[in-house]
Amino acid sequence: MVGHISEKTLPAIIFLIGIAISFATGSSGATVSILIPIALPMAAQMGLSLPLIIGAVFGDQSSPISDSIIVASSAAGCSPESHFRTQLPITLSVATMAFISYLLVTTVI
């Protein structure tokens, strides 16, 4: 599998997978627990050092089933759906900038 993935795109791919898992589970801890045993050996074999966060925080702050969304909406006195809708554009813009940064850094350096 390592021969089929470019070392220049691996960090961005792992970042996107981390976003997908964290959004589906609503848990950054679960995402890290799932991806670290898979991503770190791949990165080590390719001579890369991956950031350990790997997009996990995105789902913790953006998933409608995340405890962070539920607690924050409860504290603010609004519905979880309302908080989710206001939070998503912010986290998507940051995730997009991070993804572009991954691509720029790995292709330029």
PDB file of N, CA and C in Angstrom:
ATOM      1  N   MET A   1       0.821  -1.200   0.000  1.00  0.00           N
ATOM      2  CA  MET A   1       0.000   0.000   0.000  1.00  0.00           C
ATOM      3  C   MET A   1       0.862   1.260   0.000  1.00  0.00           C
ATOM      4  N   VAL A   2       1.989   1.222   0.657  1.00  0.00           N
ATOM      5  CA  VAL A   2       2.836   2.404   0.746  1.00  0.00           C
ATOM      6  C   VAL A   2       3.348   2.804  -0.631  1.00  0.00           C
ATOM      7  N   GLY A   3       3.594   1.837  -1.500  1.00  0.00           N
ATOM      8  CA  GLY A   3       4.083   2.144  -2.830  1.00  0.00           C
ATOM      9  C   GLY A   3       3.074   2.872  -3.693  1.00  0.00           C
ATOM     10  N   HIS A   4       1.817   2.861  -3.315  1.00  0.00           N
ATOM     11  CA  HIS A   4       0.767   3.482  -4.117  1.00  0.00           C
ATOM     12  C   HIS A   4       0.391   4.881  -3.643  1.00  0.00           C
ATOM     13  N   ILE A   5       0.892   5.298  -2.510  1.00  0.00           N
ATOM     14  CA  ILE A   5       0.571   6.620  -1.972  1.00  0.00           C
ATOM     15  C   ILE A   5       1.845   7.450  -1.957  1.00  0.00           C
ATOM     16  N   SER A   6       1.772   8.624  -2.534  1.00  0.00           N
ATOM     17  CA  SER A   6       2.922   9.513  -2.570  1.00  0.00           C
ATOM     18  C   SER A   6       3.187  10.088  -1.184  1.00  0.00           C
ATOM     19  N   GLU A   7       4.465  10.195  -0.839  1.00  0.00           N
ATOM     20  CA  GLU A   7       4.798  10.791   0.457  1.00  0.00           C
ATOM     21  C   GLU A   7       4.427  12.267   0.491  1.00  0.00           C
ATOM     22  N   LYS A   8       4.229  12.869  -0.653  1.00  0.00           N
ATOM     23  CA  LYS A   8       3.823  14.273  -0.686  1.00  0.00           C
ATOM     24  C   LYS A   8       2.346  14.456  -0.367  1.00  0.00           C
ATOM     25  N   THR A   9       1.541  13.439  -0.631  1.00  0.00           N
ATOM     26  CA  THR A   9       0.104  13.574  -0.386  1.00  0.00           C
ATOM     27  C   THR A   9      -0.370  12.831   0.861  1.00  0.00           C
ATOM     28  N   LEU A  10       0.474  12.002   1.460  1.00  0.00           N
ATOM     29  CA  LEU A  10       0.050  11.227   2.629  1.00  0.00           C
ATOM     30  C   LEU A  10      -0.459  12.095   3.782  1.00  0.00           C
ATOM     31  N   PRO A  11       0.235  13.169   4.184  1.00  0.00           N
ATOM     32  CA  PRO A  11      -0.309  13.976   5.288  1.00  0.00           C
ATOM     33  C   PRO A  11      -1.698  14.542   4.984  1.00  0.00           C
ATOM     34  N   ALA A  12      -1.919  15.002   3.767  1.00  0.00           N
ATOM     35  CA  ALA A  12      -3.233  15.547   3.409  1.00  0.00           C
ATOM     36  C   ALA A  12      -4.296  14.457   3.394  1.00  0.00           C
ATOM     37  N   ILE A  13      -3.942  13.268   2.915  1.00  0.00           N
ATOM     38  CA  ILE A  13      -4.893  12.151   2.886  1.00  0.00           C
ATOM     39  C   ILE A  13      -5.258  11.730   4.302  1.00  0.00           C
ATOM     40  N   ILE A  14      -4.261  11.600   5.170  1.00  0.00           N
ATOM     41  CA  ILE A  14      -4.521  11.224   6.563  1.00  0.00           C
ATOM     42  C   ILE A  14      -5.365  12.296   7.246  1.00  0.00           C
ATOM     43  N   PHE A  15      -5.105  13.557   6.931  1.00  0.00           N
ATOM     44  CA  PHE A  15      -5.895  14.657   7.484  1.00  0.00           C
ATOM     45  C   PHE A  15      -7.367  14.520   7.086  1.00  0.00           C
ATOM     46  N   LEU A  16      -7.639  14.247   5.812  1.00  0.00           N
ATOM     47  CA  LEU A  16      -9.021  14.091   5.347  1.00  0.00           C
ATOM     48  C   LEU A  16      -9.695  12.871   5.966  1.00  0.00           C
ATOM     49  N   ILE A  17      -8.958  11.779   6.098  1.00  0.00           N
ATOM     50  CA  ILE A  17      -9.514  10.587   6.745  1.00  0.00           C
ATOM     51  C   ILE A  17      -9.824  10.889   8.210  1.00  0.00           C
ATOM     52  N   GLY A  18      -8.929  11.623   8.872  1.00  0.00           N
ATOM     53  CA  GLY A  18      -9.163  12.017  10.263  1.00  0.00           C
ATOM     54  C   GLY A  18     -10.401  12.883  10.406  1.00  0.00           C
ATOM     55  N   ILE A  19     -10.598  13.794   9.467  1.00  0.00           N
ATOM     56  CA  ILE A  19     -11.805  14.627   9.486  1.00  0.00           C
ATOM     57  C   ILE A  19     -13.049  13.765   9.350  1.00  0.00           C
ATOM     58  N   ALA A  20     -13.023  12.831   8.408  1.00  0.00           N
ATOM     59  CA  ALA A  20     -14.199  11.977   8.171  1.00  0.00           C
ATOM     60  C   ALA A  20     -14.529  11.123   9.392  1.00  0.00           C
ATOM     61  N   ILE A  21     -13.502  10.513   9.985  1.00  0.00           N
ATOM     62  CA  ILE A  21     -13.740   9.657  11.151  1.00  0.00           C
ATOM     63  C   ILE A  21     -14.223  10.481  12.340  1.00  0.00           C
ATOM     64  N   SER A  22     -13.583  11.620  12.572  1.00  0.00           N
ATOM     65  CA  SER A  22     -13.981  12.427  13.733  1.00  0.00           C
ATOM     66  C   SER A  22     -15.375  13.016  13.564  1.00  0.00           C
ATOM     67  N   PHE A  23     -15.748  13.355  12.345  1.00  0.00           N
ATOM     68  CA  PHE A  23     -17.100  13.871  12.118  1.00  0.00           C
ATOM     69  C   PHE A  23     -18.128  12.763  12.323  1.00  0.00           C
ATOM     70  N   ALA A  24     -17.812  11.553  11.873  1.00  0.00           N
ATOM     71  CA  ALA A  24     -18.751  10.432  12.009  1.00  0.00           C
ATOM     72  C   ALA A  24     -18.907   9.986  13.459  1.00  0.00           C
ATOM     73  N   THR A  25     -17.824  10.060  14.234  1.00  0.00           N
ATOM     74  CA  THR A  25     -17.885   9.592  15.619  1.00  0.00           C
ATOM     75  C   THR A  25     -18.140  10.716  16.615  1.00  0.00           C
ATOM     76  N   GLY A  26     -17.779  11.945  16.253  1.00  0.00           N
ATOM     77  CA  GLY A  26     -17.918  13.063  17.179  1.00  0.00           C
ATOM     78  C   GLY A  26     -16.875  13.045  18.272  1.00  0.00           C
ATOM     79  N   SER A  27     -15.803  12.283  18.063  1.00  0.00           N
ATOM     80  CA  SER A  27     -14.800  12.118  19.112  1.00  0.00           C
ATOM     81  C   SER A  27     -13.396  12.247  18.544  1.00  0.00           C
ATOM     82  N   SER A  28     -12.631  13.185  19.093  1.00  0.00           N
ATOM     83  CA  SER A  28     -11.242  13.312  18.659  1.00  0.00           C
ATOM     84  C   SER A  28     -10.391  12.180  19.227  1.00  0.00           C
ATOM     85  N   GLY A  29     -10.706  11.760  20.439  1.00  0.00           N
ATOM     86  CA  GLY A  29      -9.950  10.663  21.050  1.00  0.00           C
ATOM     87  C   GLY A  29     -10.089   9.361  20.286  1.00  0.00           C
ATOM     88  N   ALA A  30     -11.298   9.053  19.856  1.00  0.00           N
ATOM     89  CA  ALA A  30     -11.516   7.832  19.077  1.00  0.00           C
ATOM     90  C   ALA A  30     -10.788   7.908  17.742  1.00  0.00           C
ATOM     91  N   THR A  31     -10.784   9.074  17.137  1.00  0.00           N
ATOM     92  CA  THR A  31     -10.106   9.242  15.853  1.00  0.00           C
ATOM     93  C   THR A  31      -8.608   9.023  15.992  1.00  0.00           C
ATOM     94  N   VAL A  32      -8.021   9.609  17.009  1.00  0.00           N
ATOM     95  CA  VAL A  32      -6.588   9.418  17.239  1.00  0.00           C
ATOM     96  C   VAL A  32      -6.292   7.947  17.512  1.00  0.00           C
ATOM     97  N   SER A  33      -7.129   7.301  18.309  1.00  0.00           N
ATOM     98  CA  SER A  33      -6.927   5.881  18.623  1.00  0.00           C
ATOM     99  C   SER A  33      -7.035   4.998  17.391  1.00  0.00           C
ATOM    100  N   ILE A  34      -7.866   5.378  16.454  1.00  0.00           N
ATOM    101  CA  ILE A  34      -8.024   4.598  15.224  1.00  0.00           C
ATOM    102  C   ILE A  34      -6.874   4.855  14.256  1.00  0.00           C
ATOM    103  N   LEU A  35      -6.502   6.108  14.068  1.00  0.00           N
ATOM    104  CA  LEU A  35      -5.550   6.445  13.015  1.00  0.00           C
ATOM    105  C   LEU A  35      -4.077   6.320  13.385  1.00  0.00           C
ATOM    106  N   ILE A  36      -3.724   6.532  14.624  1.00  0.00           N
ATOM    107  CA  ILE A  36      -2.304   6.484  14.996  1.00  0.00           C
ATOM    108  C   ILE A  36      -1.665   5.135  14.662  1.00  0.00           C
ATOM    109  N   PRO A  37      -2.284   3.997  15.020  1.00  0.00           N
ATOM    110  CA  PRO A  37      -1.639   2.717  14.689  1.00  0.00           C
ATOM    111  C   PRO A  37      -1.533   2.458  13.186  1.00  0.00           C
ATOM    112  N   ILE A  38      -2.340   3.131  12.395  1.00  0.00           N
ATOM    113  CA  ILE A  38      -2.294   2.947  10.944  1.00  0.00           C
ATOM    114  C   ILE A  38      -1.361   3.967  10.294  1.00  0.00           C
ATOM    115  N   ALA A  39      -1.518   5.227  10.666  1.00  0.00           N
ATOM    116  CA  ALA A  39      -0.807   6.308   9.987  1.00  0.00           C
ATOM    117  C   ALA A  39       0.666   6.403  10.361  1.00  0.00           C
ATOM    118  N   LEU A  40       1.000   6.215  11.620  1.00  0.00           N
ATOM    119  CA  LEU A  40       2.403   6.377  12.023  1.00  0.00           C
ATOM    120  C   LEU A  40       3.338   5.353  11.396  1.00  0.00           C
ATOM    121  N   PRO A  41       2.978   4.057  11.344  1.00  0.00           N
ATOM    122  CA  PRO A  41       3.875   3.121  10.656  1.00  0.00           C
ATOM    123  C   PRO A  41       4.042   3.444   9.165  1.00  0.00           C
ATOM    124  N   MET A  42       2.959   3.884   8.523  1.00  0.00           N
ATOM    125  CA  MET A  42       3.070   4.277   7.116  1.00  0.00           C
ATOM    126  C   MET A  42       4.017   5.459   6.968  1.00  0.00           C
ATOM    127  N   ALA A  43       3.857   6.444   7.830  1.00  0.00           N
ATOM    128  CA  ALA A  43       4.708   7.629   7.767  1.00  0.00           C
ATOM    129  C   ALA A  43       6.162   7.272   8.055  1.00  0.00           C
ATOM    130  N   ALA A  44       6.381   6.410   9.039  1.00  0.00           N
ATOM    131  CA  ALA A  44       7.749   6.007   9.378  1.00  0.00           C
ATOM    132  C   ALA A  44       8.405   5.262   8.218  1.00  0.00           C
ATOM    133  N   GLN A  45       7.640   4.410   7.557  1.00  0.00           N
ATOM    134  CA  GLN A  45       8.181   3.653   6.429  1.00  0.00           C
ATOM    135  C   GLN A  45       8.535   4.576   5.262  1.00  0.00           C
ATOM    136  N   MET A  46       7.812   5.684   5.148  1.00  0.00           N
ATOM    137  CA  MET A  46       8.079   6.640   4.071  1.00  0.00           C
ATOM    138  C   MET A  46       9.056   7.736   4.496  1.00  0.00           C
ATOM    139  N   GLY A  47       9.486   7.711   5.756  1.00  0.00           N
ATOM    140  CA  GLY A  47      10.411   8.719   6.246  1.00  0.00           C
ATOM    141  C   GLY A  47       9.755  10.052   6.562  1.00  0.00           C
ATOM    142  N   LEU A  48       8.478  10.032   6.901  1.00  0.00           N
ATOM    143  CA  LEU A  48       7.735  11.256   7.209  1.00  0.00           C
ATOM    144  C   LEU A  48       7.416  11.319   8.692  1.00  0.00           C
ATOM    145  N   SER A  49       7.177  12.513   9.193  1.00  0.00           N
ATOM    146  CA  SER A  49       6.649  12.656  10.547  1.00  0.00           C
ATOM    147  C   SER A  49       5.301  13.349  10.434  1.00  0.00           C
ATOM    148  N   LEU A  50       4.251  12.629  10.765  1.00  0.00           N
ATOM    149  CA  LEU A  50       2.898  13.177  10.659  1.00  0.00           C
ATOM    150  C   LEU A  50       2.523  13.929  11.923  1.00  0.00           C
ATOM    151  N   PRO A  51       1.777  15.002  11.774  1.00  0.00           N
ATOM    152  CA  PRO A  51       1.235  15.660  12.964  1.00  0.00           C
ATOM    153  C   PRO A  51       0.283  14.714  13.680  1.00  0.00           C
ATOM    154  N   LEU A  52       0.335  14.704  14.991  1.00  0.00           N
ATOM    155  CA  LEU A  52      -0.465  13.738  15.739  1.00  0.00           C
ATOM    156  C   LEU A  52      -1.940  14.104  15.825  1.00  0.00           C
ATOM    157  N   ILE A  53      -2.294  15.321  15.549  1.00  0.00           N
ATOM    158  CA  ILE A  53      -3.699  15.715  15.646  1.00  0.00           C
ATOM    159  C   ILE A  53      -4.510  15.119  14.500  1.00  0.00           C
ATOM    160  N   ILE A  54      -3.967  15.056  13.326  1.00  0.00           N
ATOM    161  CA  ILE A  54      -4.537  14.403  12.136  1.00  0.00           C
ATOM    162  C   ILE A  54      -6.004  14.689  11.853  1.00  0.00           C
ATOM    163  N   GLY A  55      -6.419  15.890  12.030  1.00  0.00           N
ATOM    164  CA  GLY A  55      -7.794  16.248  11.693  1.00  0.00           C
ATOM    165  C   GLY A  55      -8.829  15.809  12.705  1.00  0.00           C
ATOM    166  N   ALA A  56      -8.385  15.262  13.828  1.00  0.00           N
ATOM    167  CA  ALA A  56      -9.320  14.711  14.806  1.00  0.00           C
ATOM    168  C   ALA A  56     -10.146  15.787  15.496  1.00  0.00           C
ATOM    169  N   VAL A  57      -9.591  16.963  15.659  1.00  0.00           N
ATOM    170  CA  VAL A  57     -10.293  18.019  16.378  1.00  0.00           C
ATOM    171  C   VAL A  57     -11.480  18.540  15.567  1.00  0.00           C
ATOM    172  N   PHE A  58     -11.417  18.410  14.248  1.00  0.00           N
ATOM    173  CA  PHE A  58     -12.511  18.898  13.408  1.00  0.00           C
ATOM    174  C   PHE A  58     -13.845  18.298  13.827  1.00  0.00           C
ATOM    175  N   GLY A  59     -13.922  16.998  13.934  1.00  0.00           N
ATOM    176  CA  GLY A  59     -15.178  16.342  14.285  1.00  0.00           C
ATOM    177  C   GLY A  59     -15.618  16.631  15.700  1.00  0.00           C
ATOM    178  N   ASP A  60     -14.646  16.804  16.581  1.00  0.00           N
ATOM    179  CA  ASP A  60     -14.992  17.122  17.964  1.00  0.00           C
ATOM    180  C   ASP A  60     -15.670  18.484  18.048  1.00  0.00           C
ATOM    181  N   GLN A  61     -15.323  19.382  17.149  1.00  0.00           N
ATOM    182  CA  GLN A  61     -15.914  20.720  17.141  1.00  0.00           C
ATOM    183  C   GLN A  61     -17.044  20.884  16.131  1.00  0.00           C
ATOM    184  N   SER A  62     -17.234  19.909  15.232  1.00  0.00           N
ATOM    185  CA  SER A  62     -18.192  20.084  14.141  1.00  0.00           C
ATOM    186  C   SER A  62     -19.287  19.039  14.061  1.00  0.00           C
ATOM    187  N   SER A  63     -19.073  17.891  14.623  1.00  0.00           N
ATOM    188  CA  SER A  63     -20.057  16.818  14.495  1.00  0.00           C
ATOM    189  C   SER A  63     -21.294  17.109  15.337  1.00  0.00           C
ATOM    190  N   PRO A  64     -22.474  16.906  14.775  1.00  0.00           N
ATOM    191  CA  PRO A  64     -23.688  17.164  15.556  1.00  0.00           C
ATOM    192  C   PRO A  64     -23.871  16.201  16.726  1.00  0.00           C
ATOM    193  N   ILE A  65     -23.123  15.107  16.750  1.00  0.00           N
ATOM    194  CA  ILE A  65     -23.226  14.162  17.869  1.00  0.00           C
ATOM    195  C   ILE A  65     -22.081  14.315  18.866  1.00  0.00           C
ATOM    196  N   SER A  66     -21.259  15.330  18.670  1.00  0.00           N
ATOM    197  CA  SER A  66     -20.128  15.561  19.567  1.00  0.00           C
ATOM    198  C   SER A  66     -20.597  16.108  20.906  1.00  0.00           C
ATOM    199  N   ASP A  67     -19.943  15.656  21.962  1.00  0.00           N
ATOM    200  CA  ASP A  67     -20.290  16.169  23.286  1.00  0.00           C
ATOM    201  C   ASP A  67     -20.008  17.663  23.395  1.00  0.00           C
ATOM    202  N   SER A  68     -19.005  18.151  22.686  1.00  0.00           N
ATOM    203  CA  SER A  68     -18.687  19.588  22.712  1.00  0.00           C
ATOM    204  C   SER A  68     -19.836  20.427  22.172  1.00  0.00           C
ATOM    205  N   ILE A  69     -20.424  19.987  21.087  1.00  0.00           N
ATOM    206  CA  ILE A  69     -21.556  20.710  20.491  1.00  0.00           C
ATOM    207  C   ILE A  69     -22.745  20.699  21.443  1.00  0.00           C
ATOM    208  N   ILE A  70     -23.018  19.547  22.031  1.00  0.00           N
ATOM    209  CA  ILE A  70     -24.178  19.402  22.912  1.00  0.00           C
ATOM    210  C   ILE A  70     -24.016  20.254  24.170  1.00  0.00           C
ATOM    211  N   VAL A  71     -22.838  20.203  24.790  1.00  0.00           N
ATOM    212  CA  VAL A  71     -22.602  20.979  26.010  1.00  0.00           C
ATOM    213  C   VAL A  71     -22.597  22.479  25.710  1.00  0.00           C
ATOM    214  N   ALA A  72     -21.930  22.880  24.627  1.00  0.00           N
ATOM    215  CA  ALA A  72     -21.867  24.307  24.291  1.00  0.00           C
ATOM    216  C   ALA A  72     -23.246  24.865  23.966  1.00  0.00           C
ATOM    217  N   SER A  73     -24.047  24.098  23.237  1.00  0.00           N
ATOM    218  CA  SER A  73     -25.394  24.583  22.908  1.00  0.00           C
ATOM    219  C   SER A  73     -26.272  24.658  24.153  1.00  0.00           C
ATOM    220  N   SER A  74     -26.103  23.715  25.047  1.00  0.00           N
ATOM    221  CA  SER A  74     -26.864  23.735  26.294  1.00  0.00           C
ATOM    222  C   SER A  74     -26.480  24.948  27.144  1.00  0.00           C
ATOM    223  N   ALA A  75     -25.186  25.223  27.223  1.00  0.00           N
ATOM    224  CA  ALA A  75     -24.716  26.366  28.004  1.00  0.00           C
ATOM    225  C   ALA A  75     -25.163  27.690  27.389  1.00  0.00           C
ATOM    226  N   ALA A  76     -25.254  27.726  26.062  1.00  0.00           N
ATOM    227  CA  ALA A  76     -25.658  28.957  25.381  1.00  0.00           C
ATOM    228  C   ALA A  76     -27.171  29.110  25.297  1.00  0.00           C
ATOM    229  N   GLY A  77     -27.894  28.053  25.643  1.00  0.00           N
ATOM    230  CA  GLY A  77     -29.349  28.118  25.599  1.00  0.00           C
ATOM    231  C   GLY A  77     -29.933  28.015  24.203  1.00  0.00           C
ATOM    232  N   CYS A  78     -29.214  27.357  23.299  1.00  0.00           N
ATOM    233  CA  CYS A  78     -29.736  27.164  21.946  1.00  0.00           C
ATOM    234  C   CYS A  78     -29.766  25.669  21.635  1.00  0.00           C
ATOM    235  N   SER A  79     -30.362  25.317  20.534  1.00  0.00           N
ATOM    236  CA  SER A  79     -30.450  23.900  20.175  1.00  0.00           C
ATOM    237  C   SER A  79     -29.116  23.420  19.609  1.00  0.00           C
ATOM    238  N   PRO A  80     -28.805  22.122  19.756  1.00  0.00           N
ATOM    239  CA  PRO A  80     -27.574  21.593  19.156  1.00  0.00           C
ATOM    240  C   PRO A  80     -27.531  21.806  17.639  1.00  0.00           C
ATOM    241  N   GLU A  81     -28.685  21.724  16.975  1.00  0.00           N
ATOM    242  CA  GLU A  81     -28.729  21.932  15.526  1.00  0.00           C
ATOM    243  C   GLU A  81     -28.334  23.360  15.159  1.00  0.00           C
ATOM    244  N   SER A  82     -28.827  24.314  15.931  1.00  0.00           N
ATOM    245  CA  SER A  82     -28.494  25.713  15.681  1.00  0.00           C
ATOM    246  C   SER A  82     -27.003  25.960  15.893  1.00  0.00           C
ATOM    247  N   HIS A  83     -26.465  25.417  16.961  1.00  0.00           N
ATOM    248  CA  HIS A  83     -25.035  25.588  17.225  1.00  0.00           C
ATOM    249  C   HIS A  83     -24.206  24.898  16.146  1.00  0.00           C
ATOM    250  N   PHE A  84     -24.629  23.727  15.721  1.00  0.00           N
ATOM    251  CA  PHE A  84     -23.944  22.995  14.655  1.00  0.00           C
ATOM    252  C   PHE A  84     -23.908  23.828  13.372  1.00  0.00           C
ATOM    253  N   ARG A  85     -25.034  24.427  13.010  1.00  0.00           N
ATOM    254  CA  ARG A  85     -25.100  25.223  11.774  1.00  0.00           C
ATOM    255  C   ARG A  85     -24.218  26.468  11.845  1.00  0.00           C
ATOM    256  N   THR A  86     -24.081  27.053  13.011  1.00  0.00           N
ATOM    257  CA  THR A  86     -23.222  28.234  13.125  1.00  0.00           C
ATOM    258  C   THR A  86     -21.748  27.858  13.237  1.00  0.00           C
ATOM    259  N   GLN A  87     -21.458  26.703  13.786  1.00  0.00           N
ATOM    260  CA  GLN A  87     -20.075  26.261  13.976  1.00  0.00           C
ATOM    261  C   GLN A  87     -19.461  25.717  12.682  1.00  0.00           C
ATOM    262  N   LEU A  88     -20.257  25.054  11.853  1.00  0.00           N
ATOM    263  CA  LEU A  88     -19.736  24.354  10.680  1.00  0.00           C
ATOM    264  C   LEU A  88     -19.010  25.258   9.681  1.00  0.00           C
ATOM    265  N   PRO A  89     -19.518  26.426   9.312  1.00  0.00           N
ATOM    266  CA  PRO A  89     -18.760  27.261   8.366  1.00  0.00           C
ATOM    267  C   PRO A  89     -17.382  27.663   8.897  1.00  0.00           C
ATOM    268  N   ILE A  90     -17.290  27.897  10.178  1.00  0.00           N
ATOM    269  CA  ILE A  90     -16.010  28.280  10.773  1.00  0.00           C
ATOM    270  C   ILE A  90     -15.026  27.119  10.709  1.00  0.00           C
ATOM    271  N   THR A  91     -15.453  25.948  11.157  1.00  0.00           N
ATOM    272  CA  THR A  91     -14.541  24.803  11.177  1.00  0.00           C
ATOM    273  C   THR A  91     -14.214  24.315   9.771  1.00  0.00           C
ATOM    274  N   LEU A  92     -15.155  24.422   8.842  1.00  0.00           N
ATOM    275  CA  LEU A  92     -14.863  24.031   7.457  1.00  0.00           C
ATOM    276  C   LEU A  92     -13.829  24.953   6.826  1.00  0.00           C
ATOM    277  N   SER A  93     -13.909  26.246   7.114  1.00  0.00           N
ATOM    278  CA  SER A  93     -12.919  27.163   6.548  1.00  0.00           C
ATOM    279  C   SER A  93     -11.530  26.893   7.119  1.00  0.00           C
ATOM    280  N   VAL A  94     -11.457  26.607   8.397  1.00  0.00           N
ATOM    281  CA  VAL A  94     -10.159  26.288   9.007  1.00  0.00           C
ATOM    282  C   VAL A  94      -9.620  24.965   8.466  1.00  0.00           C
ATOM    283  N   ALA A  95     -10.482  23.963   8.331  1.00  0.00           N
ATOM    284  CA  ALA A  95     -10.055  22.669   7.791  1.00  0.00           C
ATOM    285  C   ALA A  95      -9.587  22.812   6.346  1.00  0.00           C
ATOM    286  N   THR A  96     -10.251  23.640   5.574  1.00  0.00           N
ATOM    287  CA  THR A  96      -9.840  23.866   4.186  1.00  0.00           C
ATOM    288  C   THR A  96      -8.472  24.529   4.130  1.00  0.00           C
ATOM    289  N   MET A  97      -8.257  25.529   4.976  1.00  0.00           N
ATOM    290  CA  MET A  97      -6.942  26.181   5.017  1.00  0.00           C
ATOM    291  C   MET A  97      -5.857  25.206   5.462  1.00  0.00           C
ATOM    292  N   ALA A  98      -6.170  24.353   6.430  1.00  0.00           N
ATOM    293  CA  ALA A  98      -5.192  23.368   6.892  1.00  0.00           C
ATOM    294  C   ALA A  98      -4.869  22.366   5.790  1.00  0.00           C
ATOM    295  N   PHE A  99      -5.886  21.908   5.066  1.00  0.00           N
ATOM    296  CA  PHE A  99      -5.669  20.959   3.974  1.00  0.00           C
ATOM    297  C   PHE A  99      -4.795  21.575   2.885  1.00  0.00           C
ATOM    298  N   ILE A 100      -5.093  22.806   2.508  1.00  0.00           N
ATOM    299  CA  ILE A 100      -4.278  23.489   1.497  1.00  0.00           C
ATOM    300  C   ILE A 100      -2.853  23.676   2.011  1.00  0.00           C
ATOM    301  N   SER A 101      -2.709  23.987   3.283  1.00  0.00           N
ATOM    302  CA  SER A 101      -1.373  24.137   3.871  1.00  0.00           C
ATOM    303  C   SER A 101      -0.599  22.832   3.831  1.00  0.00           C
ATOM    304  N   TYR A 102      -1.275  21.713   4.153  1.00  0.00           N
ATOM    305  CA  TYR A 102      -0.621  20.406   4.050  1.00  0.00           C
ATOM    306  C   TYR A 102      -0.093  20.193   2.638  1.00  0.00           C
ATOM    307  N   LEU A 103      -0.926  20.468   1.644  1.00  0.00           N
ATOM    308  CA  LEU A 103      -0.506  20.261   0.260  1.00  0.00           C
ATOM    309  C   LEU A 103       0.638  21.188  -0.126  1.00  0.00           C
ATOM    310  N   LEU A 104       0.559  22.450   0.272  1.00  0.00           N
ATOM    311  CA  LEU A 104       1.625  23.395  -0.059  1.00  0.00           C
ATOM    312  C   LEU A 104       2.944  23.019   0.598  1.00  0.00           C
ATOM    313  N   VAL A 105       2.887  22.701   1.869  1.00  0.00           N
ATOM    314  CA  VAL A 105       4.118  22.378   2.597  1.00  0.00           C
ATOM    315  C   VAL A 105       4.756  21.105   2.059  1.00  0.00           C
ATOM    316  N   THR A 106       3.954  20.092   1.786  1.00  0.00           N
ATOM    317  CA  THR A 106       4.533  18.822   1.340  1.00  0.00           C
ATOM    318  C   THR A 106       4.993  18.860  -0.106  1.00  0.00           C
ATOM    319  N   THR A 107       4.425  19.716  -0.932  1.00  0.00           N
ATOM    320  CA  THR A 107       4.881  19.771  -2.319  1.00  0.00           C
ATOM    321  C   THR A 107       6.022  20.761  -2.514  1.00  0.00           C
ATOM    322  N   VAL A 108       6.091  21.785  -1.680  1.00  0.00           N
ATOM    323  CA  VAL A 108       7.156  22.779  -1.813  1.00  0.00           C
ATOM    324  C   VAL A 108       8.422  22.337  -1.090  1.00  0.00           C
ATOM    325  N   ILE A 109       8.245  21.744   0.084  1.00  0.00           N
ATOM    326  CA  ILE A 109       9.417  21.358   0.897  1.00  0.00           C
ATOM    327  C   ILE A 109       9.844  19.955   0.551  1.00  0.00           C
TER     328      ILE A 109
END
